[in-house]
Amino acid sequence: MTLLHNVPSHVLVSAVRYALGRRTYIVSDTVQAVSGQWSKLNRADKTVIVTDVVRAFKGGSTGMPQDAEQWARLLRIALDDPHLGLATREAQTINRILEGDIYS
């Protein structure tokens, strides 16, 4: 997959929203694209993405198990991002997802 540079962040947010719950290759492509641009996204867009992915896990709508693994990969990136400034409760929720306590 060719990653394009200077993609507006709202396009990546839209791609995440489109891919959530899909059961196709688009999930891994979307996670790869967003991961590759994560450091360039602003905090607000990162927060929207994390909120949407966490909501999908809580609702059991992340797609197939391999899709959930991809979304979990993105949550790990968010959890490790010191600039995101996750609240303690948000970080705990993400950790519960990654430990399998909340899983689609």
PDB file of N, CA, C and O in Angstrom, residues 3-60:
ATOM      1  N   LEU A   3       1.422   4.966   1.016  1.00  0.00           N
ATOM      2  CA  LEU A   3       0.904   5.982   1.919  1.00  0.00           C
ATOM      3  C   LEU A   3       1.125   7.347   1.303  1.00  0.00           C
ATOM      4  O   LEU A   3       2.216   7.661   0.830  1.00  0.00           O
ATOM      5  N   LEU A   4       0.090   8.138   1.313  1.00  0.00           N
ATOM      6  CA  LEU A   4       0.181   9.491   0.784  1.00  0.00           C
ATOM      7  C   LEU A   4       0.523  10.437   1.925  1.00  0.00           C
ATOM      8  O   LEU A   4       0.026  10.290   3.040  1.00  0.00           O
ATOM      9  N   HIS A   5       1.358  11.380   1.647  1.00  0.00           N
ATOM     10  CA  HIS A   5       1.710  12.368   2.653  1.00  0.00           C
ATOM     11  C   HIS A   5       0.762  13.553   2.536  1.00  0.00           C
ATOM     12  O   HIS A   5       0.133  13.766   1.509  1.00  0.00           O
ATOM     13  N   ASN A   6       0.652  14.294   3.595  1.00  0.00           N
ATOM     14  CA  ASN A   6      -0.193  15.486   3.634  1.00  0.00           C
ATOM     15  C   ASN A   6      -1.676  15.154   3.457  1.00  0.00           C
ATOM     16  O   ASN A   6      -2.419  15.919   2.864  1.00  0.00           O
ATOM     17  N   VAL A   7      -2.075  13.999   3.952  1.00  0.00           N
ATOM     18  CA  VAL A   7      -3.492  13.655   3.942  1.00  0.00           C
ATOM     19  C   VAL A   7      -4.140  14.418   5.084  1.00  0.00           C
ATOM     20  O   VAL A   7      -3.657  14.355   6.222  1.00  0.00           O
ATOM     21  N   PRO A   8      -5.206  15.163   4.835  1.00  0.00           N
ATOM     22  CA  PRO A   8      -5.855  15.886   5.927  1.00  0.00           C
ATOM     23  C   PRO A   8      -6.300  14.912   7.026  1.00  0.00           C
ATOM     24  O   PRO A   8      -6.790  13.816   6.739  1.00  0.00           O
ATOM     25  N   SER A   9      -6.129  15.326   8.253  1.00  0.00           N
ATOM     26  CA  SER A   9      -6.430  14.431   9.369  1.00  0.00           C
ATOM     27  C   SER A   9      -7.892  14.007   9.393  1.00  0.00           C
ATOM     28  O   SER A   9      -8.204  12.885   9.781  1.00  0.00           O
ATOM     29  N   HIS A  10      -8.790  14.865   8.938  1.00  0.00           N
ATOM     30  CA  HIS A  10     -10.206  14.489   8.950  1.00  0.00           C
ATOM     31  C   HIS A  10     -10.479  13.329   7.986  1.00  0.00           C
ATOM     32  O   HIS A  10     -11.432  12.569   8.181  1.00  0.00           O
ATOM     33  N   VAL A  11      -9.636  13.165   6.991  1.00  0.00           N
ATOM     34  CA  VAL A  11      -9.784  12.032   6.076  1.00  0.00           C
ATOM     35  C   VAL A  11      -9.442  10.741   6.808  1.00  0.00           C
ATOM     36  O   VAL A  11     -10.114   9.717   6.636  1.00  0.00           O
ATOM     37  N   LEU A  12      -8.413  10.779   7.652  1.00  0.00           N
ATOM     38  CA  LEU A  12      -8.057   9.592   8.430  1.00  0.00           C
ATOM     39  C   LEU A  12      -9.128   9.268   9.465  1.00  0.00           C
ATOM     40  O   LEU A  12      -9.447   8.101   9.679  1.00  0.00           O
ATOM     41  N   VAL A  13      -9.687  10.284  10.086  1.00  0.00           N
ATOM     42  CA  VAL A  13     -10.791  10.058  11.029  1.00  0.00           C
ATOM     43  C   VAL A  13     -11.962   9.405  10.293  1.00  0.00           C
ATOM     44  O   VAL A  13     -12.549   8.432  10.773  1.00  0.00           O
ATOM     45  N   SER A  14     -12.275   9.910   9.121  1.00  0.00           N
ATOM     46  CA  SER A  14     -13.361   9.341   8.319  1.00  0.00           C
ATOM     47  C   SER A  14     -13.064   7.905   7.912  1.00  0.00           C
ATOM     48  O   SER A  14     -13.959   7.050   7.912  1.00  0.00           O
ATOM     49  N   ALA A  15     -11.814   7.628   7.582  1.00  0.00           N
ATOM     50  CA  ALA A  15     -11.430   6.268   7.199  1.00  0.00           C
ATOM     51  C   ALA A  15     -11.635   5.306   8.364  1.00  0.00           C
ATOM     52  O   ALA A  15     -12.120   4.188   8.174  1.00  0.00           O
ATOM     53  N   VAL A  16     -11.262   5.732   9.571  1.00  0.00           N
ATOM     54  CA  VAL A  16     -11.478   4.894  10.754  1.00  0.00           C
ATOM     55  C   VAL A  16     -12.961   4.625  10.932  1.00  0.00           C
ATOM     56  O   VAL A  16     -13.385   3.483  11.138  1.00  0.00           O
ATOM     57  N   ARG A  17     -13.765   5.655  10.839  1.00  0.00           N
ATOM     58  CA  ARG A  17     -15.210   5.485  11.028  1.00  0.00           C
ATOM     59  C   ARG A  17     -15.815   4.574   9.964  1.00  0.00           C
ATOM     60  O   ARG A  17     -16.715   3.798  10.246  1.00  0.00           O
ATOM     61  N   TYR A  18     -15.321   4.678   8.748  1.00  0.00           N
ATOM     62  CA  TYR A  18     -15.792   3.797   7.677  1.00  0.00           C
ATOM     63  C   TYR A  18     -15.393   2.351   7.956  1.00  0.00           C
ATOM     64  O   TYR A  18     -16.183   1.427   7.784  1.00  0.00           O
ATOM     65  N   ALA A  19     -14.152   2.148   8.383  1.00  0.00           N
ATOM     66  CA  ALA A  19     -13.613   0.791   8.528  1.00  0.00           C
ATOM     67  C   ALA A  19     -14.105   0.064   9.778  1.00  0.00           C
ATOM     68  O   ALA A  19     -14.136  -1.168   9.792  1.00  0.00           O
ATOM     69  N   LEU A  20     -14.474   0.805  10.818  1.00  0.00           N
ATOM     70  CA  LEU A  20     -14.929   0.147  12.047  1.00  0.00           C
ATOM     71  C   LEU A  20     -16.131  -0.752  11.755  1.00  0.00           C
ATOM     72  O   LEU A  20     -17.119  -0.315  11.169  1.00  0.00           O
ATOM     73  N   GLY A  21     -16.012  -1.990  12.165  1.00  0.00           N
ATOM     74  CA  GLY A  21     -17.105  -2.943  11.974  1.00  0.00           C
ATOM     75  C   GLY A  21     -17.096  -3.658  10.638  1.00  0.00           C
ATOM     76  O   GLY A  21     -17.820  -4.624  10.444  1.00  0.00           O
ATOM     77  N   ARG A  22     -16.281  -3.189   9.705  1.00  0.00           N
ATOM     78  CA  ARG A  22     -16.176  -3.861   8.409  1.00  0.00           C
ATOM     79  C   ARG A  22     -15.425  -5.165   8.592  1.00  0.00           C
ATOM     80  O   ARG A  22     -14.615  -5.317   9.487  1.00  0.00           O
ATOM     81  N   ARG A  23     -15.670  -6.066   7.730  1.00  0.00           N
ATOM     82  CA  ARG A  23     -15.015  -7.372   7.776  1.00  0.00           C
ATOM     83  C   ARG A  23     -14.265  -7.608   6.469  1.00  0.00           C
ATOM     84  O   ARG A  23     -14.496  -8.583   5.770  1.00  0.00           O
ATOM     85  N   THR A  24     -13.378  -6.647   6.167  1.00  0.00           N
ATOM     86  CA  THR A  24     -12.612  -6.719   4.923  1.00  0.00           C
ATOM     87  C   THR A  24     -11.178  -6.253   5.178  1.00  0.00           C
ATOM     88  O   THR A  24     -10.837  -5.845   6.287  1.00  0.00           O
ATOM     89  N   TYR A  25     -10.390  -6.281   4.135  1.00  0.00           N
ATOM     90  CA  TYR A  25      -9.006  -5.822   4.205  1.00  0.00           C
ATOM     91  C   TYR A  25      -8.892  -4.358   4.594  1.00  0.00           C
ATOM     92  O   TYR A  25      -7.834  -3.900   5.025  1.00  0.00           O
ATOM     93  N   ILE A  26      -9.961  -3.596   4.454  1.00  0.00           N
ATOM     94  CA  ILE A  26      -9.891  -2.157   4.701  1.00  0.00           C
ATOM     95  C   ILE A  26      -9.481  -1.842   6.132  1.00  0.00           C
ATOM     96  O   ILE A  26      -8.877  -0.807   6.403  1.00  0.00           O
ATOM     97  N   VAL A  27      -9.777  -2.762   7.058  1.00  0.00           N
ATOM     98  CA  VAL A  27      -9.411  -2.530   8.454  1.00  0.00           C
ATOM     99  C   VAL A  27      -7.897  -2.459   8.604  1.00  0.00           C
ATOM    100  O   VAL A  27      -7.353  -1.490   9.153  1.00  0.00           O
ATOM    101  N   SER A  28      -7.192  -3.454   8.113  1.00  0.00           N
ATOM    102  CA  SER A  28      -5.729  -3.448   8.267  1.00  0.00           C
ATOM    103  C   SER A  28      -5.105  -2.296   7.484  1.00  0.00           C
ATOM    104  O   SER A  28      -4.154  -1.672   7.957  1.00  0.00           O
ATOM    105  N   ASP A  29      -5.642  -1.992   6.315  1.00  0.00           N
ATOM    106  CA  ASP A  29      -5.111  -0.864   5.546  1.00  0.00           C
ATOM    107  C   ASP A  29      -5.322   0.456   6.288  1.00  0.00           C
ATOM    108  O   ASP A  29      -4.445   1.323   6.308  1.00  0.00           O
ATOM    109  N   THR A  30      -6.494   0.607   6.890  1.00  0.00           N
ATOM    110  CA  THR A  30      -6.800   1.833   7.627  1.00  0.00           C
ATOM    111  C   THR A  30      -5.898   1.970   8.852  1.00  0.00           C
ATOM    112  O   THR A  30      -5.328   3.036   9.096  1.00  0.00           O
ATOM    113  N   VAL A  31      -5.758   0.889   9.599  1.00  0.00           N
ATOM    114  CA  VAL A  31      -4.901   0.936  10.784  1.00  0.00           C
ATOM    115  C   VAL A  31      -3.461   1.234  10.377  1.00  0.00           C
ATOM    116  O   VAL A  31      -2.774   2.032  11.023  1.00  0.00           O
ATOM    117  N   GLN A  32      -3.003   0.645   9.296  1.00  0.00           N
ATOM    118  CA  GLN A  32      -1.646   0.917   8.815  1.00  0.00           C
ATOM    119  C   GLN A  32      -1.489   2.389   8.449  1.00  0.00           C
ATOM    120  O   GLN A  32      -0.486   3.026   8.801  1.00  0.00           O
ATOM    121  N   ALA A  33      -2.458   2.932   7.736  1.00  0.00           N
ATOM    122  CA  ALA A  33      -2.378   4.335   7.305  1.00  0.00           C
ATOM    123  C   ALA A  33      -2.416   5.281   8.503  1.00  0.00           C
ATOM    124  O   ALA A  33      -1.616   6.216   8.590  1.00  0.00           O
ATOM    125  N   VAL A  34      -3.322   5.031   9.426  1.00  0.00           N
ATOM    126  CA  VAL A  34      -3.450   5.897  10.599  1.00  0.00           C
ATOM    127  C   VAL A  34      -2.208   5.772  11.481  1.00  0.00           C
ATOM    128  O   VAL A  34      -1.680   6.775  11.970  1.00  0.00           O
ATOM    129  N   SER A  35      -1.734   4.562  11.660  1.00  0.00           N
ATOM    130  CA  SER A  35      -0.520   4.350  12.458  1.00  0.00           C
ATOM    131  C   SER A  35       0.664   5.102  11.875  1.00  0.00           C
ATOM    132  O   SER A  35       1.453   5.698  12.606  1.00  0.00           O
ATOM    133  N   GLY A  36       0.772   5.071  10.571  1.00  0.00           N
ATOM    134  CA  GLY A  36       1.874   5.743   9.900  1.00  0.00           C
ATOM    135  C   GLY A  36       1.826   7.256  10.006  1.00  0.00           C
ATOM    136  O   GLY A  36       2.846   7.925   9.895  1.00  0.00           O
ATOM    137  N   GLN A  37       0.645   7.786  10.225  1.00  0.00           N
ATOM    138  CA  GLN A  37       0.473   9.237  10.313  1.00  0.00           C
ATOM    139  C   GLN A  37       0.181   9.709  11.740  1.00  0.00           C
ATOM    140  O   GLN A  37      -0.048  10.891  11.967  1.00  0.00           O
ATOM    141  N   TRP A  38       0.157   8.761  12.697  1.00  0.00           N
ATOM    142  CA  TRP A  38      -0.277   9.073  14.065  1.00  0.00           C
ATOM    143  C   TRP A  38       0.457  10.284  14.646  1.00  0.00           C
ATOM    144  O   TRP A  38      -0.165  11.171  15.236  1.00  0.00           O
ATOM    145  N   SER A  39       1.745  10.338  14.489  1.00  0.00           N
ATOM    146  CA  SER A  39       2.520  11.423  15.098  1.00  0.00           C
ATOM    147  C   SER A  39       2.182  12.789  14.497  1.00  0.00           C
ATOM    148  O   SER A  39       2.438  13.820  15.116  1.00  0.00           O
ATOM    149  N   LYS A  40       1.586  12.790  13.322  1.00  0.00           N
ATOM    150  CA  LYS A  40       1.239  14.046  12.660  1.00  0.00           C
ATOM    151  C   LYS A  40      -0.188  14.495  12.950  1.00  0.00           C
ATOM    152  O   LYS A  40      -0.551  15.626  12.646  1.00  0.00           O
ATOM    153  N   LEU A  41      -0.993  13.607  13.518  1.00  0.00           N
ATOM    154  CA  LEU A  41      -2.379  13.962  13.826  1.00  0.00           C
ATOM    155  C   LEU A  41      -2.419  14.894  15.028  1.00  0.00           C
ATOM    156  O   LEU A  41      -1.611  14.779  15.954  1.00  0.00           O
ATOM    157  N   ASN A  42      -3.393  15.788  15.038  1.00  0.00           N
ATOM    158  CA  ASN A  42      -3.531  16.645  16.210  1.00  0.00           C
ATOM    159  C   ASN A  42      -4.254  15.884  17.323  1.00  0.00           C
ATOM    160  O   ASN A  42      -4.860  14.837  17.084  1.00  0.00           O
ATOM    161  N   ARG A  43      -4.151  16.410  18.500  1.00  0.00           N
ATOM    162  CA  ARG A  43      -4.701  15.735  19.679  1.00  0.00           C
ATOM    163  C   ARG A  43      -6.208  15.500  19.562  1.00  0.00           C
ATOM    164  O   ARG A  43      -6.708  14.442  19.935  1.00  0.00           O
ATOM    165  N   ALA A  44      -6.924  16.462  19.025  1.00  0.00           N
ATOM    166  CA  ALA A  44      -8.379  16.324  18.893  1.00  0.00           C
ATOM    167  C   ALA A  44      -8.747  15.148  17.989  1.00  0.00           C
ATOM    168  O   ALA A  44      -9.646  14.359  18.315  1.00  0.00           O
ATOM    169  N   ASP A  45      -8.055  15.015  16.864  1.00  0.00           N
ATOM    170  CA  ASP A  45      -8.352  13.911  15.944  1.00  0.00           C
ATOM    171  C   ASP A  45      -7.953  12.569  16.544  1.00  0.00           C
ATOM    172  O   ASP A  45      -8.660  11.574  16.379  1.00  0.00           O
ATOM    173  N   LYS A  46      -6.837  12.535  17.257  1.00  0.00           N
ATOM    174  CA  LYS A  46      -6.438  11.306  17.944  1.00  0.00           C
ATOM    175  C   LYS A  46      -7.505  10.901  18.962  1.00  0.00           C
ATOM    176  O   LYS A  46      -7.853   9.720  19.072  1.00  0.00           O
ATOM    177  N   THR A  47      -8.004  11.884  19.686  1.00  0.00           N
ATOM    178  CA  THR A  47      -9.024  11.612  20.697  1.00  0.00           C
ATOM    179  C   THR A  47     -10.294  11.058  20.068  1.00  0.00           C
ATOM    180  O   THR A  47     -10.889  10.107  20.578  1.00  0.00           O
ATOM    181  N   VAL A  48     -10.697  11.620  18.943  1.00  0.00           N
ATOM    182  CA  VAL A  48     -11.891  11.126  18.241  1.00  0.00           C
ATOM    183  C   VAL A  48     -11.682   9.682  17.801  1.00  0.00           C
ATOM    184  O   VAL A  48     -12.557   8.825  17.983  1.00  0.00           O
ATOM    185  N   ILE A  49     -10.522   9.394  17.250  1.00  0.00           N
ATOM    186  CA  ILE A  49     -10.226   8.039  16.780  1.00  0.00           C
ATOM    187  C   ILE A  49     -10.263   7.060  17.943  1.00  0.00           C
ATOM    188  O   ILE A  49     -10.900   6.003  17.866  1.00  0.00           O
ATOM    189  N   VAL A  50      -9.584   7.400  19.038  1.00  0.00           N
ATOM    190  CA  VAL A  50      -9.554   6.517  20.208  1.00  0.00           C
ATOM    191  C   VAL A  50     -10.960   6.312  20.751  1.00  0.00           C
ATOM    192  O   VAL A  50     -11.361   5.181  21.051  1.00  0.00           O
ATOM    193  N   THR A  51     -11.716   7.379  20.870  1.00  0.00           N
ATOM    194  CA  THR A  51     -13.088   7.276  21.376  1.00  0.00           C
ATOM    195  C   THR A  51     -13.935   6.360  20.500  1.00  0.00           C
ATOM    196  O   THR A  51     -14.670   5.501  21.003  1.00  0.00           O
ATOM    197  N   ASP A  52     -13.814   6.506  19.190  1.00  0.00           N
ATOM    198  CA  ASP A  52     -14.583   5.667  18.267  1.00  0.00           C
ATOM    199  C   ASP A  52     -14.185   4.196  18.373  1.00  0.00           C
ATOM    200  O   ASP A  52     -15.044   3.309  18.383  1.00  0.00           O
ATOM    201  N   VAL A  53     -12.885   3.938  18.470  1.00  0.00           N
ATOM    202  CA  VAL A  53     -12.419   2.548  18.547  1.00  0.00           C
ATOM    203  C   VAL A  53     -12.830   1.924  19.881  1.00  0.00           C
ATOM    204  O   VAL A  53     -13.309   0.782  19.918  1.00  0.00           O
ATOM    205  N   VAL A  54     -12.687   2.665  20.971  1.00  0.00           N
ATOM    206  CA  VAL A  54     -13.104   2.145  22.282  1.00  0.00           C
ATOM    207  C   VAL A  54     -14.604   1.861  22.279  1.00  0.00           C
ATOM    208  O   VAL A  54     -15.049   0.809  22.754  1.00  0.00           O
ATOM    209  N   ARG A  55     -15.373   2.752  21.713  1.00  0.00           N
ATOM    210  CA  ARG A  55     -16.832   2.558  21.632  1.00  0.00           C
ATOM    211  C   ARG A  55     -17.159   1.298  20.837  1.00  0.00           C
ATOM    212  O   ARG A  55     -18.067   0.536  21.199  1.00  0.00           O
ATOM    213  N   ALA A  56     -16.417   1.056  19.769  1.00  0.00           N
ATOM    214  CA  ALA A  56     -16.645  -0.151  18.961  1.00  0.00           C
ATOM    215  C   ALA A  56     -16.337  -1.411  19.773  1.00  0.00           C
ATOM    216  O   ALA A  56     -17.084  -2.391  19.708  1.00  0.00           O
ATOM    217  N   PHE A  57     -15.259  -1.383  20.542  1.00  0.00           N
ATOM    218  CA  PHE A  57     -14.954  -2.538  21.393  1.00  0.00           C
ATOM    219  C   PHE A  57     -16.053  -2.753  22.419  1.00  0.00           C
ATOM    220  O   PHE A  57     -16.506  -3.881  22.615  1.00  0.00           O
ATOM    221  N   LYS A  58     -16.476  -1.701  23.057  1.00  0.00           N
ATOM    222  CA  LYS A  58     -17.524  -1.822  24.084  1.00  0.00           C
ATOM    223  C   LYS A  58     -18.828  -2.342  23.485  1.00  0.00           C
ATOM    224  O   LYS A  58     -19.564  -3.071  24.142  1.00  0.00           O
ATOM    225  N   GLY A  59     -19.090  -1.956  22.247  1.00  0.00           N
ATOM    226  CA  GLY A  59     -20.319  -2.374  21.583  1.00  0.00           C
ATOM    227  C   GLY A  59     -20.198  -3.690  20.831  1.00  0.00           C
ATOM    228  O   GLY A  59     -21.160  -4.150  20.217  1.00  0.00           O
ATOM    229  N   GLY A  60     -19.020  -4.284  20.860  1.00  0.00           N
ATOM    230  CA  GLY A  60     -18.827  -5.548  20.164  1.00  0.00           C
ATOM    231  C   GLY A  60     -18.893  -5.420  18.656  1.00  0.00           C
ATOM    232  O   GLY A  60     -19.287  -6.358  17.965  1.00  0.00           O
TER     233      GLY A  60
END
